[in-house]
Amino acid sequence: MHSSAIFLIEFGAIILGLGLLGRLAGRLQFSPIPLYLLAGLAFGEGGLLPLGASEEFVAIGAEIGVILLLLMLGLEYTASDLVSNLKTQYPAGLVDMALNALPGAALALLLGWGPVAAVVLAGVTWISSSGVIAKVLGDLGRLGNRETPVILSILVLEDLAMAVYLPIITALLAGVSLAAGSVTLAIALGVAGLVLFVAVRYGRVISRFVSSDDPEKLLLVVLGLTLLVAGLAQQLQVSAAVGAFLVGIALSGEVAEGAHNLLAPLRDLFAAVFFVFFGLHTDPQSIPPVILPALALAVVTALTKIATGYWAARRAGISSKGRWRAGGTLVARGEFSIVIAGLAVTAGIEPDLGPLATAYVLVLVVLGPLTARYTEPIALRLSARRAAADTVPAQVTAPAAETLEPVEETRPER
């Protein structure tokens, strides 16, 4: 009884605090994500008041938060949209991997950590945070923007690439044979392909199965189906986020609209818990020793992500404003990066890799909402200043070229 009371007090305080922080962020016209993360740091390992009784529940709530964020993104698009975007945007996925994985690998080699650590850190810097980006797109009201399908295509390509990357990195860290690693990889790819095939081919059947006029039944069936598919996907070495996203893709029409309205409050609740959980498992004392290389890596890969989004959006025929918005939105790193670093820490390959990855992700998960909001106006302002500077010499030298003309003819008309 005593432990349950402590749990209710702790969890109630967390939810109340998140509500107050969200209200503050709303008044400041600012994404609440950085404030949620700072709250997690304050009440996590090495923080001001570490939590105890509610930590396990918060961990489960964080997983549900990521799943719901990706489910709601999937509800915004149809299966045909997904397939067409993946077909046209796969070159952007290759550019994304090249530009953002190489800096992490290069830093690991420069620090003398070896090739396995280089592959691990390459994954940390490569993968954007689907959870953070989904939250930012909703907060900024950009789900219907023209550049959003480009962003989602890159995120889906990254998540699908994780179906290949995670088995490989797990095999490298464990030192297993090539045959065993190949079996794990084949299973992961097969499951990802099967889920995608079912979502695209049998989406209407799934929608009819889920459909219900009773909101309670619709909520239970959609939520249960999503958690079931996400859990099975994760058990078979595929991202739970990919499974949830594809469930959302499979649902369409009135079912998708009804599910969106019912699940929106749950998404907001558990998404906030996800960001708090991220901060809870970050020890503030581990950050200062690695903050300089983490900051340098964050700056470089923030620029490479902006370049990736800009290039992909330009290739899709998006206007200049949309290109900058796409680039700025992709900057945030998060859950996948921490999972990858956690595998390396468990394997014990490099003691400083975990703190460096944590500091790096923390910097970009705070910076990500800022770049999503301000990259476009800053870029346009700089472009306007450059254009103004280019016109000044022409205005100054024009009278000099006319010095041989009569004075009366060079006077401007009034």
mmCIF file of C-alpha atoms in Angstrom, residues 20-351:
data_model
loop_
_atom_site.group_PDB
_atom_site.id
_atom_site.type_symbol
_atom_site.label_atom_id
_atom_site.label_comp_id
_atom_site.label_asym_id
_atom_site.label_seq_id
_atom_site.Cartn_x
_atom_site.Cartn_y
_atom_site.Cartn_z
ATOM 1 C CA LEU A 20 2.812 23.312 -16.167
ATOM 2 C CA LEU A 21 5.913 23.143 -18.370
ATOM 3 C CA GLY A 22 3.737 22.689 -21.446
ATOM 4 C CA ARG A 23 1.692 25.729 -20.470
ATOM 5 C CA LEU A 24 4.893 27.766 -20.004
ATOM 6 C CA ALA A 25 6.202 26.635 -23.407
ATOM 7 C CA GLY A 26 2.877 27.600 -24.995
ATOM 8 C CA ARG A 27 3.088 31.111 -23.586
ATOM 9 C CA LEU A 28 6.643 31.436 -24.873
ATOM 10 C CA GLN A 29 5.574 29.986 -28.282
ATOM 11 C CA PHE A 30 8.241 27.334 -27.858
ATOM 12 C CA SER A 31 8.297 23.540 -28.190
ATOM 13 C CA PRO A 32 7.963 21.914 -24.748
ATOM 14 C CA ILE A 33 10.401 19.092 -25.583
ATOM 15 C CA PRO A 34 13.562 20.762 -24.151
ATOM 16 C CA LEU A 35 11.697 21.553 -20.935
ATOM 17 C CA TYR A 36 10.517 17.939 -20.640
ATOM 18 C CA LEU A 37 14.099 16.749 -21.078
ATOM 19 C CA LEU A 38 15.426 19.125 -18.444
ATOM 20 C CA ALA A 39 12.751 17.880 -16.068
ATOM 21 C CA GLY A 40 13.942 14.339 -16.692
ATOM 22 C CA LEU A 41 17.530 15.374 -15.955
ATOM 23 C CA ALA A 42 16.459 16.976 -12.694
ATOM 24 C CA PHE A 43 14.712 13.825 -11.460
ATOM 25 C CA GLY A 44 16.943 11.151 -13.000
ATOM 26 C CA GLU A 45 20.252 9.505 -12.166
ATOM 27 C CA GLY A 46 22.466 12.007 -10.374
ATOM 28 C CA GLY A 47 19.721 14.642 -10.445
ATOM 29 C CA LEU A 48 18.180 16.728 -7.710
ATOM 30 C CA LEU A 49 15.487 14.249 -6.638
ATOM 31 C CA PRO A 50 15.784 10.784 -8.237
ATOM 32 C CA LEU A 51 12.561 8.850 -8.706
ATOM 33 C CA GLY A 52 12.126 5.291 -7.471
ATOM 34 C CA ALA A 53 8.664 3.784 -7.425
ATOM 35 C CA SER A 54 7.422 5.137 -10.757
ATOM 36 C CA GLU A 55 10.532 4.625 -12.895
ATOM 37 C CA GLU A 56 9.484 1.255 -14.346
ATOM 38 C CA PHE A 57 6.049 2.566 -15.289
ATOM 39 C CA VAL A 58 7.620 5.642 -16.873
ATOM 40 C CA ALA A 59 9.856 3.348 -18.967
ATOM 41 C CA ILE A 60 6.830 1.457 -20.298
ATOM 42 C CA GLY A 61 4.983 4.721 -20.884
ATOM 43 C CA ALA A 62 7.953 6.030 -22.879
ATOM 44 C CA GLU A 63 7.806 3.046 -25.241
ATOM 45 C CA ILE A 64 4.074 3.546 -25.701
ATOM 46 C CA GLY A 65 4.726 7.230 -26.393
ATOM 47 C CA VAL A 66 7.040 6.512 -29.336
ATOM 48 C CA ILE A 67 4.590 3.930 -30.693
ATOM 49 C CA LEU A 68 1.662 6.359 -30.537
ATOM 50 C CA LEU A 69 3.663 9.172 -32.124
ATOM 51 C CA LEU A 70 4.477 6.998 -35.122
ATOM 52 C CA LEU A 71 0.962 5.548 -35.322
ATOM 53 C CA MET A 72 -0.500 9.054 -35.545
ATOM 54 C CA LEU A 73 1.984 9.969 -38.274
ATOM 55 C CA GLY A 74 0.938 6.898 -40.217
ATOM 56 C CA LEU A 75 -2.738 7.855 -39.942
ATOM 57 C CA GLU A 76 -1.986 11.034 -41.898
ATOM 58 C CA TYR A 77 -0.961 9.145 -45.057
ATOM 59 C CA THR A 78 -2.216 6.315 -47.245
ATOM 60 C CA ALA A 79 -0.358 3.189 -48.312
ATOM 61 C CA SER A 80 -0.089 4.477 -51.901
ATOM 62 C CA ASP A 81 1.498 7.704 -50.593
ATOM 63 C CA LEU A 82 4.080 5.676 -48.686
ATOM 64 C CA VAL A 83 5.002 3.442 -51.612
ATOM 65 C CA SER A 84 5.297 6.305 -54.101
ATOM 66 C CA ASN A 85 7.392 8.378 -51.681
ATOM 67 C CA LEU A 86 9.727 5.481 -50.908
ATOM 68 C CA LYS A 87 10.224 4.819 -54.626
ATOM 69 C CA THR A 88 11.082 8.424 -55.364
ATOM 70 C CA GLN A 89 13.042 9.238 -52.187
ATOM 71 C CA TYR A 90 15.391 6.259 -51.836
ATOM 72 C CA PRO A 91 18.320 8.323 -53.245
ATOM 73 C CA ALA A 92 17.718 10.756 -50.374
ATOM 74 C CA GLY A 93 18.107 7.828 -47.984
ATOM 75 C CA LEU A 94 21.508 7.035 -49.467
ATOM 76 C CA VAL A 95 22.601 10.682 -49.253
ATOM 77 C CA ASP A 96 21.313 10.784 -45.677
ATOM 78 C CA MET A 97 23.432 7.756 -44.720
ATOM 79 C CA ALA A 98 26.577 9.086 -46.399
ATOM 80 C CA LEU A 99 26.391 12.603 -44.989
ATOM 81 C CA ASN A 100 25.416 11.699 -41.440
ATOM 82 C CA ALA A 101 27.035 8.323 -40.706
ATOM 83 C CA LEU A 102 30.530 9.278 -41.875
ATOM 84 C CA PRO A 103 31.125 12.059 -39.286
ATOM 85 C CA GLY A 104 30.412 9.668 -36.407
ATOM 86 C CA ALA A 105 32.665 6.971 -37.826
ATOM 87 C CA ALA A 106 35.438 9.501 -38.478
ATOM 88 C CA LEU A 107 35.337 10.853 -34.904
ATOM 89 C CA ALA A 108 35.502 7.349 -33.410
ATOM 90 C CA LEU A 109 38.557 6.542 -35.524
ATOM 91 C CA LEU A 110 40.202 9.863 -34.634
ATOM 92 C CA LEU A 111 39.700 9.069 -30.940
ATOM 93 C CA GLY A 112 41.328 5.683 -31.474
ATOM 94 C CA TRP A 113 38.260 3.619 -30.574
ATOM 95 C CA GLY A 114 38.580 1.071 -33.378
ATOM 96 C CA PRO A 115 36.378 -0.036 -36.298
ATOM 97 C CA VAL A 116 33.536 -1.594 -34.254
ATOM 98 C CA ALA A 117 33.083 1.601 -32.222
ATOM 99 C CA ALA A 118 33.221 3.535 -35.510
ATOM 100 C CA VAL A 119 30.293 1.517 -36.890
ATOM 101 C CA VAL A 120 28.367 2.097 -33.650
ATOM 102 C CA LEU A 121 28.950 5.869 -33.566
ATOM 103 C CA ALA A 122 28.086 6.072 -37.277
ATOM 104 C CA GLY A 123 24.637 4.701 -36.431
ATOM 105 C CA VAL A 124 24.248 7.142 -33.536
ATOM 106 C CA THR A 125 24.863 10.146 -35.796
ATOM 107 C CA TRP A 126 22.942 8.777 -38.780
ATOM 108 C CA ILE A 127 19.443 8.156 -37.421
ATOM 109 C CA SER A 128 17.059 11.048 -36.718
ATOM 110 C CA SER A 129 14.524 10.758 -33.903
ATOM 111 C CA SER A 130 11.126 9.782 -35.289
ATOM 112 C CA GLY A 131 9.530 10.492 -31.918
ATOM 113 C CA VAL A 132 10.925 13.998 -31.525
ATOM 114 C CA ILE A 133 10.238 14.926 -35.149
ATOM 115 C CA ALA A 134 6.676 13.625 -34.996
ATOM 116 C CA LYS A 135 6.063 15.756 -31.903
ATOM 117 C CA VAL A 136 7.656 18.843 -33.488
ATOM 118 C CA LEU A 137 5.619 18.516 -36.689
ATOM 119 C CA GLY A 138 2.442 18.366 -34.631
ATOM 120 C CA ASP A 139 3.438 21.279 -32.391
ATOM 121 C CA LEU A 140 4.279 23.486 -35.376
ATOM 122 C CA GLY A 141 1.168 22.502 -37.347
ATOM 123 C CA ARG A 142 3.158 21.192 -40.311
ATOM 124 C CA LEU A 143 1.604 17.750 -40.796
ATOM 125 C CA GLY A 144 -0.136 18.992 -43.964
ATOM 126 C CA ASN A 145 2.863 20.823 -45.425
ATOM 127 C CA ARG A 146 4.243 19.810 -48.821
ATOM 128 C CA GLU A 147 7.672 18.978 -47.390
ATOM 129 C CA THR A 148 6.309 16.669 -44.681
ATOM 130 C CA PRO A 149 6.016 13.571 -46.950
ATOM 131 C CA VAL A 150 9.695 14.041 -47.830
ATOM 132 C CA ILE A 151 10.600 14.147 -44.145
ATOM 133 C CA LEU A 152 8.518 11.058 -43.435
ATOM 134 C CA SER A 153 10.070 9.177 -46.358
ATOM 135 C CA ILE A 154 13.552 9.786 -44.960
ATOM 136 C CA LEU A 155 12.437 8.727 -41.470
ATOM 137 C CA VAL A 156 10.826 5.536 -42.785
ATOM 138 C CA LEU A 157 13.915 4.732 -44.867
ATOM 139 C CA GLU A 158 16.064 5.219 -41.769
ATOM 140 C CA ASP A 159 13.818 3.008 -39.652
ATOM 141 C CA LEU A 160 13.764 0.323 -42.329
ATOM 142 C CA ALA A 161 17.543 0.583 -42.580
ATOM 143 C CA MET A 162 17.640 -0.167 -38.852
ATOM 144 C CA ALA A 163 16.179 -3.586 -39.678
ATOM 145 C CA VAL A 164 19.491 -4.232 -41.460
ATOM 146 C CA TYR A 165 21.820 -2.225 -39.215
ATOM 147 C CA LEU A 166 20.773 -3.470 -35.772
ATOM 148 C CA PRO A 167 21.310 -7.198 -36.495
ATOM 149 C CA ILE A 168 24.687 -6.363 -38.041
ATOM 150 C CA ILE A 169 25.850 -4.261 -35.114
ATOM 151 C CA THR A 170 24.537 -6.828 -32.634
ATOM 152 C CA ALA A 171 26.550 -9.543 -34.393
ATOM 153 C CA LEU A 172 29.680 -7.364 -34.439
ATOM 154 C CA LEU A 173 29.405 -6.542 -30.746
ATOM 155 C CA ALA A 174 28.732 -10.152 -29.786
ATOM 156 C CA GLY A 175 31.423 -11.516 -32.071
ATOM 157 C CA VAL A 176 29.063 -14.138 -33.519
ATOM 158 C CA SER A 177 29.694 -15.953 -36.762
ATOM 159 C CA LEU A 178 28.730 -14.593 -40.149
ATOM 160 C CA ALA A 179 26.151 -17.366 -40.590
ATOM 161 C CA ALA A 180 24.328 -16.536 -37.337
ATOM 162 C CA GLY A 181 24.328 -12.834 -38.142
ATOM 163 C CA SER A 182 22.978 -13.537 -41.627
ATOM 164 C CA VAL A 183 20.064 -15.540 -40.215
ATOM 165 C CA THR A 184 19.116 -12.713 -37.858
ATOM 166 C CA LEU A 185 19.375 -10.194 -40.683
ATOM 167 C CA ALA A 186 17.234 -12.324 -43.011
ATOM 168 C CA ILE A 187 14.519 -12.669 -40.345
ATOM 169 C CA ALA A 188 14.471 -8.909 -39.709
ATOM 170 C CA LEU A 189 14.227 -8.072 -43.404
ATOM 171 C CA GLY A 190 11.535 -10.661 -43.962
ATOM 172 C CA VAL A 191 9.383 -9.371 -41.110
ATOM 173 C CA ALA A 192 9.750 -5.742 -42.235
ATOM 174 C CA GLY A 193 8.795 -6.688 -45.788
ATOM 175 C CA LEU A 194 5.835 -8.785 -44.623
ATOM 176 C CA VAL A 195 4.407 -6.008 -42.450
ATOM 177 C CA LEU A 196 4.829 -3.493 -45.278
ATOM 178 C CA PHE A 197 3.163 -5.871 -47.769
ATOM 179 C CA VAL A 198 0.179 -6.513 -45.486
ATOM 180 C CA ALA A 199 -0.252 -2.792 -44.759
ATOM 181 C CA VAL A 200 -0.216 -1.867 -48.452
ATOM 182 C CA ARG A 201 -2.116 -4.828 -49.917
ATOM 183 C CA TYR A 202 -4.733 -5.462 -47.228
ATOM 184 C CA GLY A 203 -5.198 -1.993 -45.751
ATOM 185 C CA ARG A 204 -8.898 -1.868 -46.645
ATOM 186 C CA VAL A 205 -9.542 -5.251 -45.051
ATOM 187 C CA ILE A 206 -7.800 -4.135 -41.865
ATOM 188 C CA SER A 207 -9.829 -0.906 -41.838
ATOM 189 C CA ARG A 208 -13.104 -2.855 -42.130
ATOM 190 C CA PHE A 209 -12.013 -5.190 -39.322
ATOM 191 C CA VAL A 210 -11.145 -2.286 -37.024
ATOM 192 C CA SER A 211 -14.123 -0.081 -37.918
ATOM 193 C CA SER A 212 -16.754 0.505 -35.227
ATOM 194 C CA ASP A 213 -19.392 3.147 -34.501
ATOM 195 C CA ASP A 214 -18.672 2.845 -30.774
ATOM 196 C CA PRO A 215 -15.683 5.077 -29.850
ATOM 197 C CA GLU A 216 -14.734 2.811 -26.942
ATOM 198 C CA LYS A 217 -14.498 -0.301 -29.123
ATOM 199 C CA LEU A 218 -12.635 1.578 -31.871
ATOM 200 C CA LEU A 219 -10.099 2.895 -29.364
ATOM 201 C CA LEU A 220 -9.489 -0.516 -27.808
ATOM 202 C CA VAL A 221 -9.133 -2.351 -31.118
ATOM 203 C CA VAL A 222 -6.819 0.233 -32.743
ATOM 204 C CA LEU A 223 -4.637 0.616 -29.655
ATOM 205 C CA GLY A 224 -4.471 -3.134 -29.067
ATOM 206 C CA LEU A 225 -3.637 -3.900 -32.704
ATOM 207 C CA THR A 226 -0.916 -1.236 -32.740
ATOM 208 C CA LEU A 227 0.764 -2.447 -29.554
ATOM 209 C CA LEU A 228 0.540 -6.070 -30.739
ATOM 210 C CA VAL A 229 2.148 -5.381 -34.122
ATOM 211 C CA ALA A 230 4.792 -3.099 -32.580
ATOM 212 C CA GLY A 231 5.697 -5.730 -29.995
ATOM 213 C CA LEU A 232 5.926 -8.521 -32.552
ATOM 214 C CA ALA A 233 8.053 -6.345 -34.829
ATOM 215 C CA GLN A 234 10.452 -5.501 -32.007
ATOM 216 C CA GLN A 235 10.656 -9.139 -30.921
ATOM 217 C CA LEU A 236 11.746 -10.041 -34.452
ATOM 218 C CA GLN A 237 14.523 -7.396 -34.568
ATOM 219 C CA VAL A 238 12.434 -4.777 -36.404
ATOM 220 C CA SER A 239 11.709 -1.350 -34.967
ATOM 221 C CA ALA A 240 8.478 -1.137 -32.979
ATOM 222 C CA ALA A 241 8.124 2.363 -34.431
ATOM 223 C CA VAL A 242 8.085 0.930 -37.967
ATOM 224 C CA GLY A 243 5.355 -1.528 -36.982
ATOM 225 C CA ALA A 244 3.216 1.211 -35.450
ATOM 226 C CA PHE A 245 3.737 3.508 -38.444
ATOM 227 C CA LEU A 246 2.646 0.796 -40.863
ATOM 228 C CA VAL A 247 -0.492 0.080 -38.819
ATOM 229 C CA GLY A 248 -1.372 3.759 -39.184
ATOM 230 C CA ILE A 249 -0.695 3.562 -42.920
ATOM 231 C CA ALA A 250 -2.991 0.531 -43.225
ATOM 232 C CA LEU A 251 -5.955 2.359 -41.654
ATOM 233 C CA SER A 252 -7.825 4.785 -43.881
ATOM 234 C CA GLY A 253 -11.027 6.756 -44.310
ATOM 235 C CA GLU A 254 -13.399 7.252 -41.380
ATOM 236 C CA VAL A 255 -11.503 4.703 -39.299
ATOM 237 C CA ALA A 256 -8.303 6.740 -39.512
ATOM 238 C CA GLU A 257 -10.109 9.988 -38.712
ATOM 239 C CA GLY A 258 -11.943 8.486 -35.747
ATOM 240 C CA ALA A 259 -8.798 6.815 -34.392
ATOM 241 C CA HIS A 260 -6.883 10.089 -34.731
ATOM 242 C CA ASN A 261 -9.419 12.000 -32.635
ATOM 243 C CA LEU A 262 -9.552 9.291 -29.955
ATOM 244 C CA LEU A 263 -5.816 8.710 -29.668
ATOM 245 C CA ALA A 264 -4.602 12.332 -29.759
ATOM 246 C CA PRO A 265 -4.871 12.883 -25.959
ATOM 247 C CA LEU A 266 -3.126 9.566 -25.242
ATOM 248 C CA ARG A 267 -0.361 10.451 -27.699
ATOM 249 C CA ASP A 268 0.261 13.799 -26.013
ATOM 250 C CA LEU A 269 0.401 12.191 -22.563
ATOM 251 C CA PHE A 270 2.752 9.333 -23.378
ATOM 252 C CA ALA A 271 4.899 11.404 -25.735
ATOM 253 C CA ALA A 272 5.644 13.778 -22.871
ATOM 254 C CA VAL A 273 6.510 10.768 -20.680
ATOM 255 C CA PHE A 274 8.914 9.554 -23.380
ATOM 256 C CA PHE A 275 10.947 12.757 -23.276
ATOM 257 C CA VAL A 276 11.026 12.729 -19.482
ATOM 258 C CA PHE A 277 12.239 9.126 -19.517
ATOM 259 C CA PHE A 278 15.059 10.092 -21.878
ATOM 260 C CA GLY A 279 16.257 12.657 -19.363
ATOM 261 C CA LEU A 280 15.786 10.306 -16.407
ATOM 262 C CA HIS A 281 18.465 7.944 -17.723
ATOM 263 C CA THR A 282 21.045 10.630 -18.341
ATOM 264 C CA ASP A 283 23.507 11.239 -15.505
ATOM 265 C CA PRO A 284 24.387 14.958 -15.617
ATOM 266 C CA GLN A 285 27.829 14.228 -14.144
ATOM 267 C CA SER A 286 28.805 12.089 -17.160
ATOM 268 C CA ILE A 287 28.313 14.929 -19.641
ATOM 269 C CA PRO A 288 31.070 17.536 -18.857
ATOM 270 C CA PRO A 289 34.102 15.315 -19.722
ATOM 271 C CA VAL A 290 32.779 14.613 -23.236
ATOM 272 C CA ILE A 291 30.885 17.814 -23.939
ATOM 273 C CA LEU A 292 33.432 19.338 -26.355
ATOM 274 C CA PRO A 293 33.623 16.427 -28.840
ATOM 275 C CA ALA A 294 29.851 15.963 -28.462
ATOM 276 C CA LEU A 295 29.222 19.618 -29.308
ATOM 277 C CA ALA A 296 31.578 19.512 -32.303
ATOM 278 C CA LEU A 297 29.895 16.371 -33.602
ATOM 279 C CA ALA A 298 26.453 17.893 -32.985
ATOM 280 C CA VAL A 299 27.273 21.031 -34.984
ATOM 281 C CA VAL A 300 28.688 19.067 -37.923
ATOM 282 C CA THR A 301 25.821 16.583 -38.117
ATOM 283 C CA ALA A 302 23.181 19.261 -37.607
ATOM 284 C CA LEU A 303 24.530 20.934 -40.748
ATOM 285 C CA THR A 304 24.668 17.642 -42.648
ATOM 286 C CA LYS A 305 21.052 16.841 -41.701
ATOM 287 C CA ILE A 306 19.937 20.279 -42.867
ATOM 288 C CA ALA A 307 21.789 19.670 -46.132
ATOM 289 C CA THR A 308 20.114 16.259 -46.450
ATOM 290 C CA GLY A 309 16.609 17.631 -45.971
ATOM 291 C CA TYR A 310 17.250 20.593 -48.272
ATOM 292 C CA TRP A 311 18.572 18.335 -51.057
ATOM 293 C CA ALA A 312 15.719 15.837 -50.716
ATOM 294 C CA ALA A 313 13.052 18.563 -50.709
ATOM 295 C CA ARG A 314 14.612 20.320 -53.714
ATOM 296 C CA ARG A 315 14.666 17.006 -55.554
ATOM 297 C CA ALA A 316 10.936 16.656 -54.805
ATOM 298 C CA GLY A 317 10.206 20.104 -56.271
ATOM 299 C CA ILE A 318 9.533 21.832 -52.935
ATOM 300 C CA SER A 319 9.983 25.609 -52.693
ATOM 301 C CA SER A 320 12.956 27.202 -50.938
ATOM 302 C CA LYS A 321 11.026 27.730 -47.695
ATOM 303 C CA GLY A 322 9.964 24.103 -47.585
ATOM 304 C CA ARG A 323 13.523 22.928 -48.259
ATOM 305 C CA TRP A 324 14.861 24.785 -45.241
ATOM 306 C CA ARG A 325 11.973 23.565 -43.082
ATOM 307 C CA ALA A 326 12.661 19.971 -44.115
ATOM 308 C CA GLY A 327 16.343 20.277 -43.290
ATOM 309 C CA GLY A 328 15.804 21.926 -39.924
ATOM 310 C CA THR A 329 13.182 19.373 -38.893
ATOM 311 C CA LEU A 330 15.492 16.386 -39.414
ATOM 312 C CA VAL A 331 18.202 17.563 -37.000
ATOM 313 C CA ALA A 332 16.944 15.898 -33.794
ATOM 314 C CA ARG A 333 18.443 12.553 -32.722
ATOM 315 C CA GLY A 334 16.865 10.414 -30.030
ATOM 316 C CA GLU A 335 15.622 6.945 -29.200
ATOM 317 C CA PHE A 336 17.472 4.904 -31.850
ATOM 318 C CA SER A 337 20.771 6.621 -31.116
ATOM 319 C CA ILE A 338 20.459 5.792 -27.431
ATOM 320 C CA VAL A 339 19.520 2.171 -28.191
ATOM 321 C CA ILE A 340 22.587 1.796 -30.430
ATOM 322 C CA ALA A 341 24.901 3.355 -27.838
ATOM 323 C CA GLY A 342 23.345 1.177 -25.132
ATOM 324 C CA LEU A 343 24.236 -1.970 -27.080
ATOM 325 C CA ALA A 344 27.848 -0.823 -27.243
ATOM 326 C CA VAL A 345 27.974 0.056 -23.540
ATOM 327 C CA THR A 346 26.560 -3.365 -22.624
ATOM 328 C CA ALA A 347 29.216 -5.031 -24.779
ATOM 329 C CA GLY A 348 31.892 -2.934 -23.046
ATOM 330 C CA ILE A 349 33.782 -1.911 -26.188
ATOM 331 C CA GLU A 350 34.545 1.686 -25.161
ATOM 332 C CA PRO A 351 33.716 3.302 -21.778
#
